[in-house]
Short mmCIF file of C-alpha atoms in Angstrom, two decimals:
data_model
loop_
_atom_site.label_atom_id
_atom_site.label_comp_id
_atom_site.label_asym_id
_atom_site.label_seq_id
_atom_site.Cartn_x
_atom_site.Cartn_y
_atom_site.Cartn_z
CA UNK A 98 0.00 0.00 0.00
CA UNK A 99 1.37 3.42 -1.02
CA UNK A 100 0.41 6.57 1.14
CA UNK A 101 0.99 10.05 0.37
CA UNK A 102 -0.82 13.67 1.17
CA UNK A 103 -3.38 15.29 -0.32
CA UNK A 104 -3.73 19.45 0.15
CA UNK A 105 -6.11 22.44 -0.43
CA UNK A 106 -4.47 24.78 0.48
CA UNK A 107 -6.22 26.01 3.21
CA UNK A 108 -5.50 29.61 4.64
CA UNK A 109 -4.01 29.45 8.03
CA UNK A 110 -4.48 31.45 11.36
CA UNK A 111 -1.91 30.43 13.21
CA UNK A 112 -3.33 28.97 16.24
CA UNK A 113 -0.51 30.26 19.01
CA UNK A 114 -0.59 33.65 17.93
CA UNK A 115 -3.94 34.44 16.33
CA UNK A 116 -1.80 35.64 13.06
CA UNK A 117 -2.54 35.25 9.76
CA UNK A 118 -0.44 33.58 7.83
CA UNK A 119 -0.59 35.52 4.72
CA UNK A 120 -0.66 33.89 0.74
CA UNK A 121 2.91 34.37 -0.06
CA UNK A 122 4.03 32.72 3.01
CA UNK A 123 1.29 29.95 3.05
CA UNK A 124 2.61 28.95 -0.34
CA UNK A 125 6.60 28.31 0.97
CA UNK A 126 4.93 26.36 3.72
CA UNK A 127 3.35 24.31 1.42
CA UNK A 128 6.17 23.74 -0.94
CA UNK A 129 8.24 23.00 2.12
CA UNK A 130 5.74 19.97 2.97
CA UNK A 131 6.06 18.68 -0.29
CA UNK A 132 9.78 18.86 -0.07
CA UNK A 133 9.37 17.10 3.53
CA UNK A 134 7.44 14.29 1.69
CA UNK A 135 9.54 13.54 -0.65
CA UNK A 136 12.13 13.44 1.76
CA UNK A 137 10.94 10.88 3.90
CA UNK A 138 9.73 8.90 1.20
CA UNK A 139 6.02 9.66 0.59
CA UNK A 140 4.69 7.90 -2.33
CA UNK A 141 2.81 10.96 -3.86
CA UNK A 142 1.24 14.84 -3.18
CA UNK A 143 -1.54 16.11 -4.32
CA UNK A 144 -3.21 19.39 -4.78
CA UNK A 145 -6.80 19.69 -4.53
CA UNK A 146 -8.71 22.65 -7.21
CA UNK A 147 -10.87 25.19 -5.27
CA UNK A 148 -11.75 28.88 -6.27
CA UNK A 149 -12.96 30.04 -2.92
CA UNK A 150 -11.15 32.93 -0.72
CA UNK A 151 -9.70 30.19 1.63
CA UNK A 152 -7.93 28.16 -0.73
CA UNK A 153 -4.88 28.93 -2.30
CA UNK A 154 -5.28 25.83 -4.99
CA UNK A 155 -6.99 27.86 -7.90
CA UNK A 156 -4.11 26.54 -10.01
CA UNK A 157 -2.74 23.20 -9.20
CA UNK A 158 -0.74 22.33 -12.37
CA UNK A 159 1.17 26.21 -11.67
CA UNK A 160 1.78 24.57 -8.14
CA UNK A 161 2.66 21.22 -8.76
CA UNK A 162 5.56 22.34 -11.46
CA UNK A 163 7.23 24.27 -8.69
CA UNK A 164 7.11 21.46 -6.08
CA UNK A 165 8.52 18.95 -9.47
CA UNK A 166 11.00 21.84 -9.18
CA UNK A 167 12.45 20.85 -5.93
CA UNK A 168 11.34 17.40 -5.96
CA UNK A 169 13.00 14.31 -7.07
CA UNK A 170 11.25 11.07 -6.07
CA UNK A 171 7.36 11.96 -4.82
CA UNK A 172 4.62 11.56 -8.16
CA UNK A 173 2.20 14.73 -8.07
CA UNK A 174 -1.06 14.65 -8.85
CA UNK A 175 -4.08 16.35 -8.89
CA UNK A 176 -6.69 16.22 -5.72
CA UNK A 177 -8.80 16.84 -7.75
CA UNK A 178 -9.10 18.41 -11.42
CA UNK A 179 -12.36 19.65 -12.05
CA UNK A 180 -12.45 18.92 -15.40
CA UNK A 181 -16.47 19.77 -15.46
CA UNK A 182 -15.00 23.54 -15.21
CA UNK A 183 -11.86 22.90 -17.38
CA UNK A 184 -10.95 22.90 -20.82
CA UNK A 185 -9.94 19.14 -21.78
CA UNK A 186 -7.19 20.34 -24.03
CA UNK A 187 -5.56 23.06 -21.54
CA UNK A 188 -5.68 20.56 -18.28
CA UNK A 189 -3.81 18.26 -20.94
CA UNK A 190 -1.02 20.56 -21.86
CA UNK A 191 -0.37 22.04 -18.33
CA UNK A 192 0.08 18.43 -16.83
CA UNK A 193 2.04 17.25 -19.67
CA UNK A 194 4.21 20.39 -19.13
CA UNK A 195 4.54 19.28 -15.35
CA UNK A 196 5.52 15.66 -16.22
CA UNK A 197 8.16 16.69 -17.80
CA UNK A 198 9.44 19.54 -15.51
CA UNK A 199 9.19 16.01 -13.19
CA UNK A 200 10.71 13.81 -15.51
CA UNK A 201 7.73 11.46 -15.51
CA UNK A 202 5.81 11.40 -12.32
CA UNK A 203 2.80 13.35 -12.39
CA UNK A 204 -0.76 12.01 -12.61
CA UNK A 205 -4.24 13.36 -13.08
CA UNK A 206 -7.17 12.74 -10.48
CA UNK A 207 -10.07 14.10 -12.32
CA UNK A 208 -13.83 14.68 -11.20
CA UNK A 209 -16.30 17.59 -10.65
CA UNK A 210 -15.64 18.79 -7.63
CA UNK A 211 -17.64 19.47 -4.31
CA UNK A 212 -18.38 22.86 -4.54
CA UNK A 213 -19.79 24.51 -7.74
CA UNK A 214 -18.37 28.16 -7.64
CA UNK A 215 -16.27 27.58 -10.94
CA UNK A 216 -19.20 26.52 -12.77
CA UNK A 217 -20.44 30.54 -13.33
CA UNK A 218 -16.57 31.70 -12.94
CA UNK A 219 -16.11 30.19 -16.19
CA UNK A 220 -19.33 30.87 -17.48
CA UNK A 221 -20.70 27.34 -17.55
CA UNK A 222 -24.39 26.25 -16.43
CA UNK A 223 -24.96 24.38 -13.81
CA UNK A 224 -27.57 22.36 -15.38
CA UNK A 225 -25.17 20.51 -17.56
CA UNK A 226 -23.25 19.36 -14.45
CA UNK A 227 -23.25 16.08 -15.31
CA UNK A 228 -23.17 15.93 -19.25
CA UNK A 229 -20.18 18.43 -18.79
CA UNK A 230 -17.70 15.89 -16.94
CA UNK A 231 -18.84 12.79 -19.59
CA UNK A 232 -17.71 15.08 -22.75
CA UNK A 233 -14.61 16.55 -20.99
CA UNK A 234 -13.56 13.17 -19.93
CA UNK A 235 -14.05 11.50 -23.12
CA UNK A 236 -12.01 14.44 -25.23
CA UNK A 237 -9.36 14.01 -22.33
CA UNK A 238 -8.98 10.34 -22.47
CA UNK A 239 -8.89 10.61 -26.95
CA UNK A 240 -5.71 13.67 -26.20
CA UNK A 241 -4.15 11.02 -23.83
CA UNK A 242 -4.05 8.56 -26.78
CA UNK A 243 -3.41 10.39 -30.23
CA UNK A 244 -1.20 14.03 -30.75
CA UNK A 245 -3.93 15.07 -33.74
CA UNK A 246 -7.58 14.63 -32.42
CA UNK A 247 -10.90 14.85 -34.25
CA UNK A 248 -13.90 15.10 -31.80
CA UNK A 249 -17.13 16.45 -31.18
CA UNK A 250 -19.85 17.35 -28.38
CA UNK A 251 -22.60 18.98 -27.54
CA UNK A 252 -20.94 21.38 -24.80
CA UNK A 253 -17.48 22.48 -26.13
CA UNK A 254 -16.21 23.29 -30.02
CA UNK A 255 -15.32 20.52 -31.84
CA UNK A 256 -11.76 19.51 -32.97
CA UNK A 257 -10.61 18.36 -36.54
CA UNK A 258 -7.44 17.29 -36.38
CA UNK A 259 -5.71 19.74 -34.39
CA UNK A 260 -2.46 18.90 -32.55
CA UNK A 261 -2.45 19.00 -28.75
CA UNK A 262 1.24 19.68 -27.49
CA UNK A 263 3.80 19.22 -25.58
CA UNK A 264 3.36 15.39 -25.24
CA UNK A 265 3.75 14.38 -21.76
CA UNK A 266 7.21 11.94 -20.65
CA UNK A 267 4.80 9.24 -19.89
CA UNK A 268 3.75 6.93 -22.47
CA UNK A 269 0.20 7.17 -20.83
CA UNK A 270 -0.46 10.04 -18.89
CA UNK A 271 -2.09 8.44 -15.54
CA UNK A 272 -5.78 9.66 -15.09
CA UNK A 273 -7.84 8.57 -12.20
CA UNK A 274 -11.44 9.39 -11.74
CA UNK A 275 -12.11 11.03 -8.32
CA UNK A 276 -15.70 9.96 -6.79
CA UNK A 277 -17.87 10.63 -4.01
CA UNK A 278 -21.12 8.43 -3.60
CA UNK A 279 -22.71 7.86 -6.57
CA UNK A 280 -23.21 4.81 -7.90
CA UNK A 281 -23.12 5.94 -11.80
CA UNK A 282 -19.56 7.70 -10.79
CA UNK A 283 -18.26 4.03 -9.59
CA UNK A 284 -19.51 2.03 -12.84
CA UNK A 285 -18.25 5.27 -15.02
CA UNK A 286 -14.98 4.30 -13.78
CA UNK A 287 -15.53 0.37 -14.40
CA UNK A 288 -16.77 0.77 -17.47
CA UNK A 289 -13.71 3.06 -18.63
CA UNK A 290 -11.27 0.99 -16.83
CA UNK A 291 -9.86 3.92 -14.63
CA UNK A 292 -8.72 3.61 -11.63
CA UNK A 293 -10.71 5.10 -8.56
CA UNK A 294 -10.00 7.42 -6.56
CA UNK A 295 -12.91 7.40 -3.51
CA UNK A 296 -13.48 10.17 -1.64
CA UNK A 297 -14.21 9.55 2.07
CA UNK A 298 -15.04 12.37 4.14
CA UNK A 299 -16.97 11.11 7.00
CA UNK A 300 -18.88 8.37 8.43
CA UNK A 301 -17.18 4.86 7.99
CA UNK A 302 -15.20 3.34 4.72
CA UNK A 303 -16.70 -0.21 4.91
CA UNK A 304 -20.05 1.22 3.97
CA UNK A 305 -17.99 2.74 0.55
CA UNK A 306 -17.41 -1.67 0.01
CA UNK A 307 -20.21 -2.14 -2.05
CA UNK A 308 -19.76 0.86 -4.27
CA UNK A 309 -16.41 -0.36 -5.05
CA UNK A 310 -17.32 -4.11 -5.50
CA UNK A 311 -19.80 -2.11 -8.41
CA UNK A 312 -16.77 -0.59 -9.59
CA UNK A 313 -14.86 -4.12 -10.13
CA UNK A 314 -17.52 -6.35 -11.20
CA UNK A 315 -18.47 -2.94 -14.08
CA UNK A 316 -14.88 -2.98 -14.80
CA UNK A 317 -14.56 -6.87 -15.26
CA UNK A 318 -17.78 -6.89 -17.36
CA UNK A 319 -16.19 -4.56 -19.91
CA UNK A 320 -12.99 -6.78 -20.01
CA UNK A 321 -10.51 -4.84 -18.13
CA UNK A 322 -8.00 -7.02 -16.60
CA UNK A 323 -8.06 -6.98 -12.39
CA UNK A 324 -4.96 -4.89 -12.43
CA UNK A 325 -6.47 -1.87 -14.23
CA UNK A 326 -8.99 -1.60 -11.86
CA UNK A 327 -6.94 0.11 -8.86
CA UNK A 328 -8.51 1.47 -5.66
CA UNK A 329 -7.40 4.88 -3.98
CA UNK A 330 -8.97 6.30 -0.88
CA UNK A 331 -8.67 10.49 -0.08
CA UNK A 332 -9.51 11.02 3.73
CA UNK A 333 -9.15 13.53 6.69
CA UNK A 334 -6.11 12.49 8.23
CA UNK A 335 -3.27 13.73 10.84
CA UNK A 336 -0.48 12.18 13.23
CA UNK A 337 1.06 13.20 16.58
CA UNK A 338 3.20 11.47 18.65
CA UNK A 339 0.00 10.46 20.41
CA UNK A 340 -3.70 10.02 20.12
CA UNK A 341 -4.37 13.44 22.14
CA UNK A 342 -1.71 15.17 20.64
CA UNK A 343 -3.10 14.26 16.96
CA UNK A 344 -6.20 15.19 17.58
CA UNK A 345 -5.87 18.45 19.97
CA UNK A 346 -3.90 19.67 17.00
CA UNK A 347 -6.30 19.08 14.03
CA UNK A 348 -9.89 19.10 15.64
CA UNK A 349 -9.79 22.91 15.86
CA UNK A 350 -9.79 23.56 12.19
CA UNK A 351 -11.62 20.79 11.40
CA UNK A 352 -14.27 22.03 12.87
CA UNK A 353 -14.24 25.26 11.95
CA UNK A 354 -13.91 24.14 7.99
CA UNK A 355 -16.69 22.16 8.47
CA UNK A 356 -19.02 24.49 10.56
CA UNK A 357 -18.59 26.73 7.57
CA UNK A 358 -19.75 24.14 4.98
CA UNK A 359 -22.32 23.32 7.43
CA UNK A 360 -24.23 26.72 7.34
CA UNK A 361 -23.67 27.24 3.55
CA UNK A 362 -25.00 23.59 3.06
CA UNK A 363 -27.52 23.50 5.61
CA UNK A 364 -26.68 21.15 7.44
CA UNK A 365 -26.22 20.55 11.53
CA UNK A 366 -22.91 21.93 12.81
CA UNK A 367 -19.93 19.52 13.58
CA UNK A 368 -19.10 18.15 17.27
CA UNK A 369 -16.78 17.09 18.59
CA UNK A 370 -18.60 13.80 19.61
CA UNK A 371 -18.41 13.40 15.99
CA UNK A 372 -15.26 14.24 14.85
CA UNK A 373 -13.85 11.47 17.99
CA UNK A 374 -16.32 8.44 16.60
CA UNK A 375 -15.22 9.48 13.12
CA UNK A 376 -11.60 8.85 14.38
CA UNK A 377 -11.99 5.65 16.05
CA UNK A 378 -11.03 2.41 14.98
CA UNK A 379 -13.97 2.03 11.91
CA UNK A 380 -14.62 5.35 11.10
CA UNK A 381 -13.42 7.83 8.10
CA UNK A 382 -10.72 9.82 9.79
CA UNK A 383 -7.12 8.45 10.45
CA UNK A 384 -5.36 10.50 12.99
CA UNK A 385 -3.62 9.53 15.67
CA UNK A 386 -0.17 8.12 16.74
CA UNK A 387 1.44 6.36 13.93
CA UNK A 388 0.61 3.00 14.42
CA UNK A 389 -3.29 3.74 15.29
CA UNK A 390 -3.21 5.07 11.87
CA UNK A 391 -0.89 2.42 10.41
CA UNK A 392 -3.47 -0.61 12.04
CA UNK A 393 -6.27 1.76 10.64
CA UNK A 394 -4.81 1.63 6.85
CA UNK A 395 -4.47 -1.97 6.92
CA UNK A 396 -8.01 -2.60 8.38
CA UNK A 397 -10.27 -0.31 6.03
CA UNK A 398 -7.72 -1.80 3.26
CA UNK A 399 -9.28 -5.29 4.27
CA UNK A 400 -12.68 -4.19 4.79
CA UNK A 401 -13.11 -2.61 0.76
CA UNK A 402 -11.07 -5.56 -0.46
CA UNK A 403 -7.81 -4.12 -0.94
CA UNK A 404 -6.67 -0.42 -1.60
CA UNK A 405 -3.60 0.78 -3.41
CA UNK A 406 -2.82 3.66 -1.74
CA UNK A 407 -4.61 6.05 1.04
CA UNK A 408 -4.16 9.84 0.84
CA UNK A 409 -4.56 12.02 3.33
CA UNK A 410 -5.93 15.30 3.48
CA UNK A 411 -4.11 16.81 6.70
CA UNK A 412 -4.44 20.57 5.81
CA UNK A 413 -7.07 22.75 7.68
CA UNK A 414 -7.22 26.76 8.96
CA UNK A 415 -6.14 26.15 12.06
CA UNK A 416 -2.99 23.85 11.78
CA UNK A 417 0.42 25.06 13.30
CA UNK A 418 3.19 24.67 10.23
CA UNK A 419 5.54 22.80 12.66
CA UNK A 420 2.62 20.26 13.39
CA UNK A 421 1.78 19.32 9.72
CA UNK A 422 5.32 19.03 8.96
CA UNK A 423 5.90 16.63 12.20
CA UNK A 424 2.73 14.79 11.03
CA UNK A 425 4.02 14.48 7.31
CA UNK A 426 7.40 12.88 8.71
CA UNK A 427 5.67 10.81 10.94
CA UNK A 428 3.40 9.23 7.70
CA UNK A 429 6.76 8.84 6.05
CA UNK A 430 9.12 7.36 8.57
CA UNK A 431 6.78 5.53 10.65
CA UNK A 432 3.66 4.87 8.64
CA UNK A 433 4.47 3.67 5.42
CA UNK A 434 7.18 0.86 6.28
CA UNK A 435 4.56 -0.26 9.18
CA UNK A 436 2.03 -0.89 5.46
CA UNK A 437 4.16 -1.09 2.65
CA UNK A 438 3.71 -4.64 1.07
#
């Protein structure tokens, strides 16, 4: 099992001083983490695609070529694309551009999002939600194959032949379709033979098992081979050196993230009954000391039939620099050798 990090970006207070940690400065931090990751061996990094005031992620592929920059080892990906709100053929030639600033290790998690803001910032109706992923996809899976491409849709101008350059290092630039809990997004990916990338952001990841048994039997039906068909899980996530120290460290802007969501969504506020059930031993979030999260990876691994890698999403407003860059050692050095196999 591979594990790596996923970000958004999230603007900080710092929670000692009350200060704001400002863009600029947010940005080294993060670059700094990604460093850190690589460093201690962190299979991959991702960097999530928001266009809200408290996110800094507006443009991943910008991002991810300065952390290839200063990277060697870690793949970089997107957490995720949303291609729904993207041009097919741009998305195509910025990541191709990164791979080979990376010589070869980025990869595309693609999907439409959880919020909808970009939809009118790019001028796009919301109506056509769905039918704008299934074109978008299906022009950026024909670029991934052929240089020249003739296609049409109903949604976006057609191409005749056109050249999309540069061509990426990788014979096959990796895409992965990122889903939440829809059963048409889990056969989509089947059907396609993609691999899946399963968002989990609360309750507990054995009740995700039959969506991704869907996925795999879809997948097989179509005539992919078993190995095509990989499994990736993106979840809250955070270490200390203990349970308390974990949690005291990452509950605070967890739940102020999510009270925010909350009242925009209307939904009940978070507690922090919740947020402790959630991190027990079979719900979503993995934080704790490193081997309560290690026992933790292995166990929802079993439970959904086995999972190629687990991401973490450890960023949050409230989250001391120091801390996430303990926690991000602590995934690399103590975590990973504890489930690699």
């Amino acid at each position: 099992m591979h594990l790596g990090i996923d970000s958004f970006v999230a603007a900080v207070t710092d929670p000692a001083t009350e200060a704001v940690v400002g863009p600029q400065e947010r940005v080294a931090h993060l670059l700094e983490e990604i460093a850190l990751a690589d460093q201690v061996g962190l299979h991959s990094f991702g960097i999530g695609e928001h266009h809200r005031a408290e996110y800094y992620d507006s443009a991943p592929a910008v991002i991810l070529a300065a952390a290839a920059a200063r990277t060697s080892q870690i793949r970089l990906r997107s957490a995720v694309t949303v291609l729904s709100a993207a041009d097919p053929v741009r998305v195509f030639e910025e990541f191709a551009t990164v791979d080979l600033i990376s010589r070869g290790r980025v990869e595309l998690v693609v999907g439409r999002g959880s919020f909808t803001e970009a939809f009118p910032l790019f001028g796009l109706n919301l109506a056509d939600y769905d039918d704008l992923f299934d074109e978008k996809l299906d022009l950026l899976l024909k670029i991934r194959e052929n240089a020249e491409v003739t296609w049409s849709g109903r949604l976006r101008p057609a191409l005749t032949g056109q050249g999309v350059y540069p061509r990426p290092v990788q014979e096959r630039l990796p895409v992965w379709i990122g889903v939440g809990g829809t059963p048409q997004s889990f056969v989509r990916a089947g059907l396609l033979g993609l691999p899946l990338m399963v968002a989990i952001i609360g309750g507990q990841p054995q009740q995700f098992a039959p969506l991704i048994d869907l996925y795999r039997r879809a997948g097989a039906q179509a005539g992919h081979p078993p190995e095509a068909l990989r499994v990736g899980l993106h979840c809250f996530g955070f270490l200390g050196d203990d349970v308390e120290k974990a949690t005291s460290a990452f509950y605070p802007g967890w739940a102020e993230m999510f009270t925010k969501v909350s009242q925009e969504r209307g939904f009940p506020p978070p507690n922090r009954r919740q947020f402790d059930a959630t991190r027990g031993p079979d719900g979503a979030f993995f934080v704790g000391d490193p081997e309560t999260v290690a026992a933790k990876c292995l166990r929802v691994s079993e439970q959904l039939g086995g999972v190629e890698r687990i991401n973490l999403q450890m960023t949050n407003p409230r989250l001391a620099h120091d801390d996430l860059l303990h926690s991000i050692e602590l995934l690399g050095t103590k975590v990973a050798p504890l489930v690699a196999g």
